[in-house]
Amino acid sequence: MTAINPLLQDWNTPYGLPPFDLVKAEHFVPAFAAALPAHLAEIDAIAAESAAPTFANTLAAFDASGRLNSRISLLFENLTASETSPALQAVEVELAPRLAAHRNAIYLHAGLFARIAALYARRAELDLDPEQLRLLERVHLDFVRAGANLPPASRARYSALTERLAALSTAFTQNVLADESGFSLALEDEAALAGLPEFLRASAQEAAQQRGLPAGSHVITLSPSLAEPFLTFSDRRDLREAVWRGRVARGAHDGVHDNRPVAAEIMALRQEQAQLHGYPTYADYQLVDRMAGKPEAVSALLGKVWEPAKKKAEDDRAALTEMARSLGQPTPIAAWDWRYLAEKVRQARYDLDDAELKPYFALENMIGAMFDCAQRLFGLSFVEQHGVALHHADARLWEVRNRDNALIGLFIGDNYARASKRSGAWMHIFRSQSGHNGGTLPVVINNNNFAKADVTLLSFDDVRTLFHEFGHGLHGLLSQVKYERLAGTQVLQDYVELPSQIFENWAEEEVVLQRHARHYQSGAAMPPALLEKLKRARQFDQAWSTIMYAGPALIDMALHSLPNGSKVDIAAFEAQQCALLGVPQDIGQRHYLSHFQHLFSGPDYAAGYYVYMWAEVLDADAYDAFIEAGDPFEQKIAERLRRYIYSSGNKQDPALAFRAFRSRDPKVEPMLAKRGLIA
Ligand SMILES: [Zn+2]
């Protein structure tokens, strides 16, 4: 270790970005060793202030503290997710409990909490503006939820269990990554490639190349951008079964990467956590900080879709079974047949072939489409910057400018799958927006896992994912709040998917597709007939996707609603729940518990997988405002959307924000109609 640690220097880089080219894994432990005590010293100083607590000397000071630490933490989180290495993984394991201990030192700081609690008790008399009041209420709740109100005797135990939980979450995530990168299915001859369209062959070749296999080899990995199209197109039932089983078994192999005992221990500790807080279950504890409020509200929503979707799936199953017979494939059909047969039925019924669509969805064109939508809705322009070092050569950087051409933020797009990256798609930040020091420019990153190719062609689902994450990105970029705790996506968990999911709607708009869905070779616009077929075909097989999603959401709630002190055998519990719910065996679930990272890679989505559907109620209803206006870019609605949803962060209660946008409370019917569950 040299004396110069780039993490602790001033970042004299373009836009104050992290000095990516200088940072190495070994810099993080010493950097945190300096930054954590420095942060704690700031906290001690706020707590030791001799003047009586005021909003300024306590809340505003707390919100402004720890900037060095958060700068390093955000970089660390991004690198371990987007571009990890064995060295970084080792650092992650070492640091997880230390970072959790640091969080405890702050949120269990008796002196600081005493000041916050004193202000909270007098909040009505403090003459605060709405954003200040919201900050006070939020921070108070953060402290209470983190254990600040616990009797001193319980606090040490509480710290120990949150630190252990952090270590277990890290292990859970790393085990999934290990199983994903450990799996590869070599397609050794032409027979193994049967049915695969050109784009998938190209991606499978690229994946083989990345694994150092000889030129011309083809490999299918568990990355969704390979595995899902493989399940859709491969004529080889045995190979589809191998991929399906490989996906299901992630985290469920005996040995060092077995996540079943990890998840069981996480559940035991969460129950103890809920117990200490005085809640009967962990779900009750989690739901206090959500729009839903109580587990019953979640059950009511999921109950509206589960049985109707199963009922609706019966018709689809009959059509798929008939298709299987006509192809000479065995029946009853299995989970590894559903996508394949559904694609065949879709082709027969709608004459629509995914492979026919893909040439119109070149990644580059779709990036242009999402930027164009942001321009037409919010007046934003995106100007690509070259020559600035980022975390990986495939990542790209854009300046984001508003109508007055003022720089409002930076956007990083990292779109390709690689072994060093987590699977899935997500948005994160390197820097938050806030009013701190005259204003801080947000730096937002979108990660996807598209298969890299000379020209990357997306499926329409990929396009929606791209737009989804960009919706989160805009939530971070358009944020206009004073306090960092309230900025961008730091909203309630069942509200955070509203800005992302509503943005998917523009990907389906005809005017957007006409302009941007152009053939990657000829540049021709998508033929109107194909566009029409795409629209009609999208209604097909909605029951399947509803079941794939709602099953895991129901099992999540059931698991986290177990009374405190219940011992959980993860595999047995899951099997029992699947039987109880009647999860159709030929459909299965999008996630199984042994790799369900939403639940176990951290607490945010625990008892919270439902949040996507909760937000879907909001986004389907919100988007209807544009449909009612007959213009997807109607400016008055777009301006209300920007003001109340995209830029207001957590400045106000989300129910009030929605009401301000829509002039009424949300209705559930638009979501049910979109899923084809009501007429
Ligand atoms: Zn999302």
XYZ file of C-alpha atoms and ligand atoms in Angstrom:
680
model
C 0.000 0.000 0.000
C 1.404 3.351 -0.985
C 0.643 6.458 1.027
C -1.441 7.803 -1.838
C -4.883 6.284 -1.857
C -6.924 7.707 -4.750
C -10.139 7.065 -2.830
C -9.085 9.575 -0.183
C -7.723 12.263 -2.523
C -9.744 15.021 -4.104
C -11.226 13.631 -7.281
C -9.885 16.139 -9.796
C -11.463 14.224 -12.652
C -13.989 15.262 -15.289
C -17.277 15.933 -13.421
C -15.674 14.717 -10.199
C -16.235 11.125 -11.301
C -14.356 8.431 -9.397
C -10.777 8.035 -10.684
C -11.644 4.632 -12.139
C -8.278 4.112 -13.759
C -6.418 4.563 -10.464
C -8.652 2.668 -8.052
C -7.683 -0.878 -7.096
C -9.369 -3.408 -4.840
C -6.701 -2.985 -2.172
C -7.527 0.713 -1.788
C -10.920 0.071 -0.233
C -10.021 -1.374 3.159
C -7.637 1.480 4.087
C -9.989 4.063 2.566
C -12.883 2.886 4.688
C -10.539 2.666 7.669
C -10.115 6.445 7.291
C -13.582 7.429 6.049
C -15.699 5.580 8.619
C -14.074 7.162 11.710
C -14.162 10.557 9.982
C -17.889 10.116 9.416
C -18.405 9.046 13.032
C -16.488 12.094 14.205
C -18.958 14.265 12.278
C -21.840 12.443 13.965
C -20.251 12.813 17.409
C -19.838 16.530 16.764
C -23.526 16.925 15.861
C -24.519 15.005 19.001
C -22.107 16.986 21.200
C -23.299 20.392 19.977
C -23.855 22.500 23.087
C -26.686 24.550 21.596
C -30.183 23.093 21.880
C -31.192 20.925 18.923
C -32.526 22.788 15.900
C -33.406 21.596 12.432
C -30.227 23.207 11.091
C -27.731 21.977 13.681
C -29.168 18.445 13.810
C -31.215 17.339 10.769
C -29.563 19.425 8.064
C -26.148 18.733 9.579
C -26.866 14.994 9.688
C -28.045 14.990 6.073
C -24.843 16.739 4.998
C -22.533 14.412 6.936
C -20.530 11.452 5.673
C -19.923 12.663 2.126
C -16.455 11.086 1.931
C -17.840 7.771 3.125
C -20.821 7.793 0.760
C -18.610 8.647 -2.209
C -16.427 5.605 -1.482
C -19.370 3.353 -0.563
C -21.253 4.090 -3.772
C -18.189 3.382 -5.881
C -17.628 0.148 -3.970
C -21.243 -0.964 -4.399
C -21.127 -0.216 -8.106
C -17.846 -2.013 -8.702
C -18.880 -5.119 -6.790
C -22.113 -5.271 -8.816
C -20.938 -4.244 -12.283
C -17.289 -5.195 -12.465
C -16.252 -7.441 -9.628
C -13.154 -9.583 -9.222
C -11.952 -12.192 -6.758
C -9.977 -9.435 -5.009
C -13.043 -7.194 -4.695
C -15.158 -10.116 -3.542
C -12.677 -10.827 -0.784
C -12.752 -7.164 0.251
C -16.548 -7.292 0.190
C -16.613 -10.247 2.568
C -14.155 -8.492 4.869
C -16.030 -5.189 4.815
C -19.688 -6.282 4.971
C -19.825 -6.657 8.770
C -17.675 -3.540 9.271
C -19.954 -1.401 7.132
C -22.956 -2.796 8.977
C -21.244 -1.981 12.285
C -20.668 1.551 11.062
C -24.338 1.916 10.190
C -25.205 0.682 13.651
C -22.804 3.145 15.259
C -24.782 5.929 13.581
C -28.342 4.674 13.864
C -27.874 3.441 17.421
C -26.076 6.659 18.453
C -27.931 7.576 21.642
C -26.754 11.199 21.707
C -27.752 11.922 18.136
C -31.069 10.112 18.424
C -31.933 12.050 21.596
C -31.661 15.282 19.619
C -33.681 13.934 16.674
C -36.346 12.563 18.997
C -36.565 15.893 20.853
C -37.134 17.718 17.565
C -39.599 15.089 16.398
C -41.653 15.488 19.569
C -41.933 19.231 18.911
C -42.227 18.985 15.112
C -45.549 20.839 14.957
C -44.040 23.884 16.676
C -40.830 24.138 14.675
C -42.213 26.135 11.765
C -40.619 23.781 9.229
C -41.367 23.876 5.515
C -42.922 20.676 4.098
C -39.616 19.257 2.885
C -37.930 19.904 6.227
C -40.807 18.278 8.081
C -40.648 15.285 5.748
C -36.894 14.974 6.381
C -37.433 15.063 10.137
C -40.155 12.404 9.974
C -38.140 10.201 7.604
C -34.913 10.373 9.560
C -36.753 9.722 12.804
C -38.371 6.640 11.273
C -35.015 5.473 9.862
C -33.539 5.595 13.358
C -36.499 3.855 14.986
C -36.490 1.103 12.359
C -32.761 0.651 12.829
C -33.245 0.078 16.551
C -32.554 3.495 18.120
C -35.618 3.198 20.346
C -34.670 -0.229 21.677
C -33.837 -0.539 25.357
C -30.058 -0.355 25.875
C -29.994 -4.009 26.906
C -31.195 -5.118 23.438
C -28.991 -2.835 21.378
C -25.827 -4.903 21.479
C -27.732 -7.973 20.338
C -29.432 -5.902 17.644
C -26.067 -4.690 16.336
C -24.698 -8.199 16.294
C -27.623 -9.540 14.326
C -27.630 -6.782 11.698
C -23.910 -7.302 11.187
C -24.414 -11.034 10.794
C -27.268 -10.346 8.354
C -24.998 -8.174 6.238
C -22.409 -10.942 6.040
C -25.077 -13.504 5.131
C -26.488 -11.285 2.373
C -23.060 -10.922 0.839
C -22.577 -14.687 0.949
C -25.992 -15.245 -0.617
C -25.239 -12.957 -3.564
C -21.801 -14.399 -4.145
C -23.155 -17.951 -4.075
C -25.643 -17.134 -6.817
C -22.926 -15.555 -8.926
C -20.725 -18.614 -8.404
C -23.465 -20.978 -9.595
C -24.254 -18.748 -12.551
C -20.694 -18.476 -13.716
C -20.136 -22.166 -12.964
C -22.816 -23.294 -15.392
C -22.290 -23.525 -19.090
C -23.949 -25.736 -21.624
C -21.770 -26.377 -24.640
C -23.701 -26.783 -27.880
C -21.332 -29.148 -29.588
C -22.860 -29.802 -32.969
C -25.473 -28.548 -35.398
C -28.080 -30.809 -33.784
C -27.600 -28.996 -30.475
C -28.220 -25.671 -32.216
C -31.511 -26.765 -33.752
C -34.150 -24.047 -33.738
C -31.841 -21.260 -32.594
C -32.172 -18.042 -34.580
C -29.113 -16.253 -35.880
C -28.926 -13.685 -33.066
C -28.870 -16.404 -30.429
C -26.173 -18.356 -32.236
C -24.104 -15.168 -32.355
C -24.615 -14.518 -28.628
C -23.776 -18.121 -27.776
C -20.567 -17.754 -29.789
C -19.689 -14.536 -28.004
C -20.283 -16.260 -24.642
C -17.989 -19.110 -25.703
C -15.333 -16.645 -26.771
C -15.518 -14.867 -23.404
C -14.857 -18.218 -21.790
C -11.764 -18.708 -23.900
C -13.209 -21.568 -25.956
C -12.036 -22.226 -29.518
C -13.521 -20.120 -32.318
C -16.853 -21.418 -33.542
C -17.897 -22.879 -30.168
C -21.325 -22.120 -28.763
C -22.192 -21.900 -25.090
C -25.438 -21.209 -23.235
C -25.014 -19.690 -19.777
C -27.612 -18.903 -17.132
C -27.612 -15.220 -18.065
C -31.251 -14.402 -18.875
C -30.246 -12.893 -22.212
C -29.036 -16.347 -23.277
C -31.080 -18.744 -21.179
C -34.493 -17.217 -21.852
C -34.243 -17.107 -25.643
C -32.754 -20.600 -25.520
C -35.821 -21.837 -23.633
C -37.943 -20.064 -26.228
C -36.316 -21.334 -29.393
C -34.336 -24.516 -28.860
C -35.906 -27.537 -30.511
C -33.922 -29.753 -28.161
C -36.215 -30.589 -25.279
C -33.405 -32.300 -23.333
C -31.213 -29.207 -23.534
C -34.075 -26.900 -22.584
C -34.628 -29.081 -19.548
C -30.936 -28.824 -18.640
C -31.038 -25.018 -18.820
C -34.305 -24.809 -16.876
C -32.974 -27.103 -14.168
C -29.697 -25.191 -14.085
C -31.597 -21.982 -13.429
C -33.841 -23.493 -10.776
C -30.914 -25.101 -8.970
C -28.880 -21.913 -8.537
C -27.934 -21.689 -4.876
C -29.352 -25.140 -4.166
C -26.302 -27.344 -4.621
C -24.801 -29.072 -1.615
C -21.419 -27.652 -0.715
C -19.828 -24.275 -0.145
C -22.244 -22.303 -2.343
C -25.424 -23.751 -0.831
C -27.788 -20.860 -0.139
C -30.468 -22.887 1.651
C -28.828 -22.739 5.092
C -27.851 -19.108 4.428
C -31.472 -18.165 3.743
C -32.672 -20.140 6.771
C -30.297 -18.260 9.047
C -31.331 -14.926 7.497
C -34.951 -15.787 8.275
C -34.160 -16.675 11.891
C -32.335 -13.368 12.386
C -35.077 -11.345 10.698
C -37.663 -12.900 12.987
C -35.526 -11.973 15.963
C -35.250 -8.449 14.587
C -39.031 -8.163 14.296
C -39.375 -9.555 17.812
C -37.052 -6.903 19.239
C -39.092 -4.196 17.491
C -42.303 -5.603 18.925
C -43.880 -6.809 15.681
C -45.443 -10.279 15.416
C -43.727 -10.982 12.078
C -40.967 -9.565 9.896
C -43.545 -8.690 7.240
C -45.374 -6.453 9.732
C -42.091 -4.708 10.540
C -41.259 -4.186 6.860
C -44.718 -2.981 5.813
C -44.693 -0.093 8.291
C -42.387 1.693 5.873
C -44.388 1.009 2.712
C -47.433 2.485 1.019
C -49.250 -0.827 1.573
C -48.876 -0.382 5.336
C -50.024 -3.887 6.313
C -49.494 -7.428 4.946
C -53.268 -7.716 4.474
C -53.197 -4.957 1.845
C -50.615 -6.950 -0.106
C -52.597 -10.193 0.157
C -55.676 -8.362 -1.083
C -53.847 -7.108 -4.166
C -52.122 -10.419 -5.014
C -55.413 -12.218 -4.376
C -57.020 -10.173 -7.147
C -54.645 -11.679 -9.714
C -53.603 -15.148 -8.550
C -56.686 -17.318 -9.079
C -57.913 -15.372 -12.163
C -54.471 -15.779 -13.753
C -54.435 -19.530 -13.052
C -57.894 -19.794 -14.529
C -56.849 -17.870 -17.592
C -53.724 -20.003 -18.009
C -55.920 -23.052 -18.560
C -56.889 -21.858 -22.047
C -53.265 -21.152 -22.904
C -52.258 -24.580 -21.585
C -54.813 -26.247 -23.822
C -53.436 -24.418 -26.866
C -49.859 -25.281 -25.905
C -50.730 -28.923 -25.330
C -52.338 -29.124 -28.727
C -49.228 -27.567 -30.250
C -47.006 -30.097 -28.432
C -49.073 -32.959 -29.885
C -48.879 -31.534 -33.371
C -45.088 -31.318 -33.035
C -44.889 -34.854 -31.718
C -43.592 -33.647 -28.354
C -44.583 -35.395 -25.124
C -47.496 -34.246 -22.992
C -48.321 -33.155 -20.348
C -46.026 -30.259 -21.046
C -43.302 -29.238 -18.591
C -41.960 -25.890 -17.412
C -39.103 -26.104 -19.954
C -41.683 -26.454 -22.744
C -43.902 -23.490 -21.936
C -41.862 -20.674 -23.496
C -41.010 -22.832 -26.512
C -44.578 -23.889 -27.218
C -45.946 -20.433 -26.465
C -43.592 -19.052 -29.101
C -44.873 -21.636 -31.594
C -48.491 -20.789 -30.796
C -47.703 -17.090 -30.988
C -46.168 -17.611 -34.426
C -49.095 -19.669 -35.625
C -51.785 -17.458 -34.183
C -50.278 -14.050 -34.842
C -47.790 -14.990 -37.507
C -45.194 -13.268 -35.359
C -41.650 -14.469 -35.014
C -39.385 -12.958 -32.361
C -36.473 -13.405 -34.733
C -38.342 -11.341 -37.313
C -38.732 -8.529 -34.783
C -35.241 -8.354 -33.381
C -33.580 -6.681 -36.373
C -35.806 -3.678 -35.625
C -34.598 -3.445 -32.057
C -30.906 -2.723 -32.335
C -29.650 -1.607 -28.923
C -28.230 1.623 -30.323
C -31.568 2.584 -31.881
C -33.436 1.794 -28.691
C -31.044 3.932 -26.631
C -31.865 6.691 -29.110
C -35.567 5.984 -28.609
C -35.452 6.307 -24.828
C -33.415 9.506 -25.032
C -35.913 10.879 -27.545
C -38.801 10.112 -25.191
C -37.023 11.916 -22.355
C -36.525 14.845 -24.732
C -40.156 14.990 -25.783
C -41.496 14.552 -22.275
C -39.069 16.553 -20.198
C -36.901 18.504 -22.638
C -33.742 16.573 -21.769
C -30.845 16.055 -24.137
C -28.117 13.453 -23.819
C -24.656 14.281 -25.157
C -22.188 11.422 -25.245
C -18.721 12.066 -23.831
C -15.720 10.082 -24.977
C -12.314 9.620 -23.438
C -13.401 9.644 -19.789
C -12.267 6.557 -17.880
C -15.165 4.501 -16.503
C -15.319 1.180 -14.646
C -15.309 -0.890 -17.854
C -14.495 -0.216 -21.494
C -18.072 -1.116 -22.522
C -19.632 1.537 -20.261
C -20.600 4.856 -21.880
C -21.053 8.341 -20.486
C -23.576 11.049 -21.392
C -24.026 14.596 -20.175
C -27.685 15.274 -19.406
C -28.887 18.785 -20.222
C -32.239 20.466 -19.661
C -34.269 22.779 -21.917
C -31.946 25.690 -21.069
C -28.973 23.528 -21.975
C -27.839 23.519 -18.348
C -26.023 20.390 -17.179
C -28.306 18.571 -14.715
C -26.544 15.253 -14.357
C -24.481 12.461 -15.853
C -25.756 9.200 -17.202
C -23.667 6.026 -17.536
C -24.974 3.119 -19.598
C -23.399 -0.319 -19.059
C -25.439 -2.658 -21.195
C -23.572 -5.912 -21.787
C -23.455 -9.158 -19.859
C -20.096 -10.406 -18.611
C -18.912 -12.865 -16.000
C -17.805 -10.067 -13.659
C -21.289 -8.545 -13.530
C -24.361 -9.462 -11.517
C -27.231 -10.807 -13.572
C -30.388 -8.788 -14.067
C -30.827 -5.111 -14.747
C -30.613 -2.266 -12.274
C -30.035 1.416 -11.748
C -27.654 2.819 -9.193
C -25.891 6.102 -8.528
C -22.297 7.170 -8.074
C -23.485 10.480 -6.637
C -26.841 11.696 -5.423
C -28.567 14.911 -6.349
C -29.029 17.336 -3.442
C -28.989 21.031 -2.670
C -25.799 20.517 -0.673
C -23.134 23.215 -1.181
C -25.145 25.003 -3.825
C -26.237 21.817 -5.586
C -24.783 18.417 -6.426
C -24.890 16.907 -9.917
C -26.316 13.389 -9.839
C -24.325 10.612 -11.515
C -26.632 7.757 -12.480
C -25.807 4.339 -13.926
C -28.042 1.857 -15.732
C -26.901 -1.755 -15.933
C -28.288 -4.333 -18.305
C -27.150 -7.802 -19.270
C -27.676 -7.909 -23.001
C -25.556 -10.325 -24.977
C -22.790 -8.398 -26.704
C -22.547 -8.727 -30.466
C -21.338 -6.649 -33.413
C -24.838 -5.237 -33.468
C -26.756 -6.158 -30.337
C -30.347 -6.936 -31.230
C -32.898 -6.876 -28.445
C -36.107 -8.756 -27.895
C -39.089 -6.598 -27.149
C -38.841 -7.653 -23.488
C -35.248 -6.426 -23.494
C -36.458 -3.101 -24.883
C -38.900 -2.806 -22.014
C -36.132 -3.596 -19.538
C -33.958 -0.915 -21.113
C -36.776 1.627 -20.764
C -37.575 0.405 -17.245
C -34.082 1.045 -15.926
C -33.971 4.337 -17.761
C -37.157 5.315 -15.902
C -35.253 4.714 -12.644
C -32.376 6.666 -14.143
C -34.619 9.654 -14.836
C -35.905 9.449 -11.275
C -32.312 9.994 -10.147
C -31.448 12.571 -12.809
C -34.553 14.761 -12.546
C -34.498 14.828 -8.746
C -34.830 18.340 -7.353
C -34.748 18.228 -3.603
C -32.718 19.955 -0.977
C -31.821 17.020 1.248
C -29.985 13.948 0.061
C -32.059 11.558 2.194
C -35.089 12.561 0.123
C -33.430 12.544 -3.313
C -34.310 10.548 -6.399
C -35.100 6.907 -5.802
C -34.893 7.129 -2.000
C -38.645 6.721 -1.782
C -40.830 3.992 -0.312
C -40.096 0.599 -1.801
C -43.578 0.027 -3.222
C -43.480 3.421 -4.920
C -39.980 3.276 -6.408
C -41.081 1.169 -9.386
C -43.647 3.737 -10.506
C -41.193 5.976 -12.416
C -39.513 2.927 -13.970
C -42.579 0.929 -14.919
C -44.508 3.855 -16.317
C -41.607 4.565 -18.648
C -42.004 1.115 -20.249
C -45.255 2.383 -21.761
C -43.429 4.691 -24.146
C -41.503 1.722 -25.557
C -44.845 0.381 -26.773
C -46.083 3.624 -28.281
C -46.634 3.428 -31.994
C -45.134 6.864 -32.683
C -41.975 5.858 -30.833
C -41.657 2.531 -32.633
C -42.353 4.090 -36.025
C -39.572 6.570 -35.497
C -36.947 4.363 -33.862
C -37.659 0.685 -34.524
C -35.728 0.647 -37.780
C -34.114 -2.343 -39.388
C -30.487 -2.353 -38.335
C -29.258 -3.086 -41.855
C -31.699 -1.369 -44.218
C -32.816 1.418 -41.875
C -36.403 0.724 -42.947
C -39.158 1.470 -40.474
C -41.000 -1.504 -39.012
C -43.772 -2.449 -41.431
C -47.194 -1.391 -40.031
C -48.454 -4.969 -40.294
C -45.590 -6.227 -38.123
C -46.210 -3.450 -35.620
C -49.864 -4.401 -35.463
C -48.992 -8.059 -34.960
C -46.575 -7.123 -32.196
C -49.317 -5.229 -30.394
C -51.864 -8.026 -30.672
C -49.383 -10.730 -29.745
C -48.408 -8.896 -26.578
C -51.776 -9.680 -25.053
C -50.979 -13.369 -25.463
C -49.593 -15.417 -22.563
C -50.131 -12.685 -19.948
C -51.417 -15.281 -17.500
C -48.064 -17.049 -17.668
C -46.086 -13.943 -16.786
C -48.554 -13.037 -14.041
C -48.154 -16.484 -12.478
C -44.358 -16.484 -12.872
C -44.268 -13.230 -10.915
C -47.143 -13.514 -8.447
C -46.152 -16.986 -7.174
C -42.789 -15.795 -5.837
C -44.464 -12.644 -4.473
C -46.952 -14.758 -2.522
C -44.241 -17.105 -1.249
C -42.143 -14.121 -0.163
C -45.059 -12.777 1.890
C -45.827 -16.210 3.351
C -42.190 -16.725 4.325
C -41.840 -13.342 5.981
C -45.248 -13.657 7.653
C -44.162 -16.706 9.665
C -44.495 -15.919 13.348
C -41.281 -14.984 15.108
C -39.369 -17.997 16.345
C -40.446 -20.288 13.482
C -37.701 -22.563 12.244
C -37.591 -22.613 8.453
C -36.423 -25.385 6.176
C -36.192 -23.349 2.988
C -36.684 -26.160 0.487
C -39.522 -27.799 2.422
C -41.268 -24.482 2.986
C -41.121 -23.635 -0.697
C -42.455 -27.032 -1.754
C -45.276 -26.777 0.757
C -46.232 -23.272 -0.376
C -46.161 -24.232 -4.055
C -48.560 -27.070 -3.278
C -50.776 -24.838 -1.161
C -51.000 -22.139 -3.815
C -51.281 -24.636 -6.618
C -48.358 -23.165 -8.553
C -48.778 -24.774 -11.976
C -45.858 -27.171 -12.432
C -45.650 -26.491 -16.135
C -45.205 -22.767 -15.471
C -43.092 -22.623 -12.333
C -41.670 -19.468 -10.847
C -39.457 -16.640 -11.963
C -37.404 -17.006 -8.776
C -36.882 -19.851 -6.345
C -35.833 -19.179 -2.787
C -32.273 -20.501 -3.088
C -31.387 -17.704 -5.531
C -34.082 -15.148 -4.790
C -31.755 -12.172 -4.475
C -34.587 -9.705 -4.003
C -35.297 -11.353 -0.680
C -31.865 -12.275 0.560
C -29.245 -9.983 -0.969
C -30.395 -7.278 1.412
C -33.514 -6.289 3.324
C -35.049 -3.803 0.876
C -37.217 -6.222 -1.090
C -37.833 -8.713 1.728
C -41.598 -9.035 2.153
C -41.417 -6.726 -0.834
C -41.356 -8.630 -4.111
C -44.984 -7.530 -4.418
C -43.844 -3.919 -4.880
C -43.679 -4.272 -8.671
C -47.357 -5.094 -8.830
C -48.248 -2.438 -6.284
C -46.432 0.104 -8.430
C -48.057 -1.387 -11.519
C -51.420 -0.343 -10.128
C -50.003 3.180 -9.886
C -48.248 3.232 -13.246
C -51.081 1.701 -15.269
C -53.475 4.237 -13.812
C -50.987 7.104 -14.202
C -50.262 6.273 -17.839
C -53.987 6.228 -18.528
C -53.820 10.017 -18.067
C -51.843 10.207 -21.338
C -54.170 7.737 -23.038
C -57.201 9.760 -21.986
C -55.525 12.876 -23.408
C -54.889 11.028 -26.677
C -51.239 12.094 -26.754
C -48.359 10.147 -25.184
C -46.333 13.356 -24.920
C -49.088 15.706 -23.770
C -47.090 18.556 -22.252
C -49.268 19.522 -19.294
C -49.456 15.931 -18.093
C -45.741 15.453 -18.735
C -45.002 18.526 -16.648
C -47.151 17.213 -13.770
C -45.417 13.852 -14.093
C -42.037 15.544 -13.856
C -42.993 17.766 -10.969
C -44.871 15.343 -8.732
C -43.323 12.004 -9.626
C -39.865 12.235 -11.242
C -38.376 15.249 -9.510
C -39.997 15.232 -6.086
C -38.069 12.283 -4.629
C -39.341 11.592 -1.144
C -40.316 15.211 -0.473
C -43.880 14.199 0.175
C -45.958 11.185 1.064
C -46.265 9.083 -2.123
C -50.025 8.799 -1.811
C -50.191 12.600 -1.856
C -47.747 12.823 -4.752
C -49.900 10.462 -6.787
C -53.024 12.414 -5.910
C -51.328 15.645 -6.953
C -50.480 14.097 -10.324
C -53.792 12.342 -11.033
C -56.155 14.571 -9.018
C -57.512 11.406 -7.356
C -56.404 8.151 -5.720
C -55.187 5.226 -7.864
C -57.587 2.629 -9.279
C -56.649 -1.049 -9.620
C -58.687 -1.728 -12.776
C -56.191 -0.402 -15.365
C -53.587 -2.888 -14.091
C -56.035 -5.798 -14.181
C -57.118 -4.821 -17.676
C -53.516 -4.578 -18.897
C -52.908 -8.097 -17.661
C -56.050 -9.291 -19.383
C -57.647 -10.317 -16.087
C -60.715 -8.150 -16.590
C -62.307 -7.011 -19.816
Zn -37.123 -1.465 -11.247
